[in-house]
Amino acid sequence: MRKFEEDRERHIKQQAEIERLAAQLVEKDSNLQKWREERDRLVDTLEVQLKTLAFNTMQKDKEIAELKQAALKDSGKDKETDIEELRKQLIEKDDFIKELKQRINHESLQSLAEVPVPEEGQDKIDQSV
């Protein structure tokens, strides 16, 4: 009887231990499931953020390329405009130089005509003029 009672108490203790361990197992499984769900949620959030970041990066790269092309076109137009402006200035300067040369020639002829020359040298000056 005593042995039967000891076996019964041991069986009850073992049964209690099994129930306690089973409860711990259920709790740990529950925690593990919560962690998995949280991990999946975080992974989904990170995937969305990564896709958004990749899309924004592509948009920025596209915008940078467009701005580079616009800058190249503008710089080309600026260079063409500068060249055209310089050509106009060159033409104006050439015209001004021609005008000054004409004035100089005209004034030198007038000054020669105004200078009184002795009668003898008149023929020589007329011929040189």
Short mmCIF file of C-alpha atoms in Angstrom, two decimals:
data_model
loop_
_atom_site.label_atom_id
_atom_site.label_comp_id
_atom_site.label_asym_id
_atom_site.label_seq_id
_atom_site.Cartn_x
_atom_site.Cartn_y
_atom_site.Cartn_z
CA MET A 1 0.00 0.00 0.00
CA ARG A 2 2.76 2.32 0.94
CA LYS A 3 4.52 1.65 -2.30
CA PHE A 4 1.27 2.20 -4.14
CA GLU A 5 0.77 5.49 -2.31
CA GLU A 6 4.35 6.59 -3.08
CA ASP A 7 3.85 5.65 -6.71
CA ARG A 8 0.60 7.58 -6.76
CA GLU A 9 2.24 10.69 -5.22
CA ARG A 10 5.12 10.41 -7.65
CA HIS A 11 2.63 10.03 -10.47
CA ILE A 12 0.72 13.12 -9.26
CA LYS A 13 3.99 15.09 -9.01
CA GLN A 14 5.01 13.95 -12.47
CA GLN A 15 1.55 14.80 -13.80
CA ALA A 16 1.84 18.28 -12.24
CA GLU A 17 5.32 18.66 -13.74
CA ILE A 18 3.99 17.58 -17.13
CA GLU A 19 1.14 20.11 -16.87
CA ARG A 20 3.55 22.85 -15.79
CA LEU A 21 5.92 22.03 -18.66
CA ALA A 22 3.00 21.84 -21.09
CA ALA A 23 1.83 25.29 -19.91
CA GLN A 24 5.35 26.66 -20.39
CA LEU A 25 5.45 25.11 -23.84
CA VAL A 26 2.11 26.71 -24.77
CA GLU A 27 3.32 30.07 -23.42
CA LYS A 28 6.60 29.84 -25.31
CA ASP A 29 4.78 28.80 -28.47
CA SER A 30 2.46 31.77 -28.00
CA ASN A 31 5.43 34.12 -27.54
CA LEU A 32 7.16 32.62 -30.55
CA GLN A 33 4.03 33.12 -32.63
CA LYS A 34 3.78 36.77 -31.49
CA TRP A 35 7.44 37.34 -32.39
CA ARG A 36 6.93 35.77 -35.80
CA GLU A 37 3.88 37.96 -36.44
CA GLU A 38 5.79 41.06 -35.31
CA ARG A 39 8.77 40.06 -37.49
CA ASP A 40 6.48 39.56 -40.50
CA ARG A 41 4.85 42.92 -39.88
CA LEU A 42 8.24 44.62 -39.60
CA VAL A 43 9.49 42.87 -42.75
CA ASP A 44 6.37 44.04 -44.62
CA THR A 45 6.90 47.59 -43.37
CA LEU A 46 10.56 47.49 -44.38
CA GLU A 47 9.66 46.15 -47.83
CA VAL A 48 7.21 49.01 -48.34
CA GLN A 49 9.82 51.53 -47.20
CA LEU A 50 12.45 49.93 -49.42
CA LYS A 51 10.15 50.05 -52.44
CA THR A 52 9.31 53.69 -51.68
CA LEU A 53 12.98 54.50 -51.31
CA ALA A 54 13.85 52.74 -54.57
CA PHE A 55 11.05 54.57 -56.39
CA ASN A 56 12.15 57.92 -54.94
CA THR A 57 15.74 57.17 -55.92
CA MET A 58 14.67 56.38 -59.48
CA GLN A 59 12.67 59.61 -59.63
CA LYS A 60 15.63 61.62 -58.30
CA ASP A 61 17.99 59.99 -60.81
CA LYS A 62 15.56 60.78 -63.61
CA GLU A 63 15.21 64.37 -62.39
CA ILE A 64 19.00 64.73 -62.17
CA ALA A 65 19.37 63.44 -65.73
CA GLU A 66 16.72 65.90 -66.95
CA LEU A 67 18.42 68.77 -65.13
CA LYS A 68 21.78 67.80 -66.62
CA GLN A 69 20.29 67.78 -70.11
CA ALA A 70 18.58 71.11 -69.47
CA ALA A 71 21.85 72.55 -68.17
CA LEU A 72 23.73 71.32 -71.24
CA LYS A 73 21.09 72.80 -73.54
CA ASP A 74 21.12 76.07 -71.64
CA SER A 75 24.91 76.24 -71.63
CA GLY A 76 24.88 75.53 -75.37
CA LYS A 77 22.34 78.30 -75.90
CA ASP A 78 24.38 80.60 -73.69
CA LYS A 79 27.49 79.85 -75.72
CA GLU A 80 25.65 80.46 -78.97
CA THR A 81 24.25 83.69 -77.57
CA ASP A 82 27.72 84.74 -76.38
CA ILE A 83 29.25 83.94 -79.77
CA GLU A 84 26.52 85.89 -81.57
CA GLU A 85 26.98 88.83 -79.20
CA LEU A 86 30.76 88.77 -79.74
CA ARG A 87 30.28 88.68 -83.51
CA LYS A 88 28.02 91.72 -83.33
CA GLN A 89 30.58 93.54 -81.21
CA LEU A 90 33.32 92.59 -83.69
CA ILE A 91 31.29 93.96 -86.61
CA GLU A 92 30.59 97.16 -84.66
CA LYS A 93 34.31 97.58 -83.87
CA ASP A 94 35.27 96.92 -87.50
CA ASP A 95 32.76 99.53 -88.66
CA PHE A 96 34.08 101.98 -86.07
CA ILE A 97 37.66 101.35 -87.24
CA LYS A 98 36.66 101.90 -90.87
CA GLU A 99 34.89 105.11 -89.90
CA LEU A 100 37.97 106.33 -88.01
CA LYS A 101 40.19 105.50 -90.97
CA GLN A 102 37.88 107.45 -93.27
CA ARG A 103 37.91 110.42 -90.90
CA ILE A 104 41.67 110.30 -90.68
CA ASN A 105 42.01 110.17 -94.47
CA HIS A 106 39.44 112.93 -94.91
CA GLU A 107 41.01 115.16 -92.26
CA SER A 108 44.51 114.59 -93.61
CA LEU A 109 43.31 115.60 -97.08
CA GLN A 110 41.65 118.70 -95.68
CA SER A 111 44.72 119.65 -93.70
CA LEU A 112 46.86 119.24 -96.80
CA ALA A 113 44.49 121.36 -98.81
CA GLU A 114 44.48 124.12 -96.16
CA VAL A 115 48.24 124.34 -95.87
CA PRO A 116 49.46 127.20 -98.09
CA VAL A 117 52.09 125.97 -100.44
CA PRO A 118 54.52 128.07 -102.40
CA GLU A 119 53.64 128.27 -106.08
CA GLU A 120 56.61 126.27 -107.20
CA GLY A 121 55.84 123.18 -105.06
CA GLN A 122 52.10 123.25 -105.82
CA ASP A 123 52.44 120.86 -108.74
CA LYS A 124 54.35 118.36 -106.67
CA ILE A 125 51.69 118.37 -103.89
CA ASP A 126 48.84 118.10 -106.35
CA GLN A 127 50.47 115.14 -107.97
CA SER A 128 51.04 113.42 -104.61
CA VAL A 129 47.48 114.10 -103.56
#
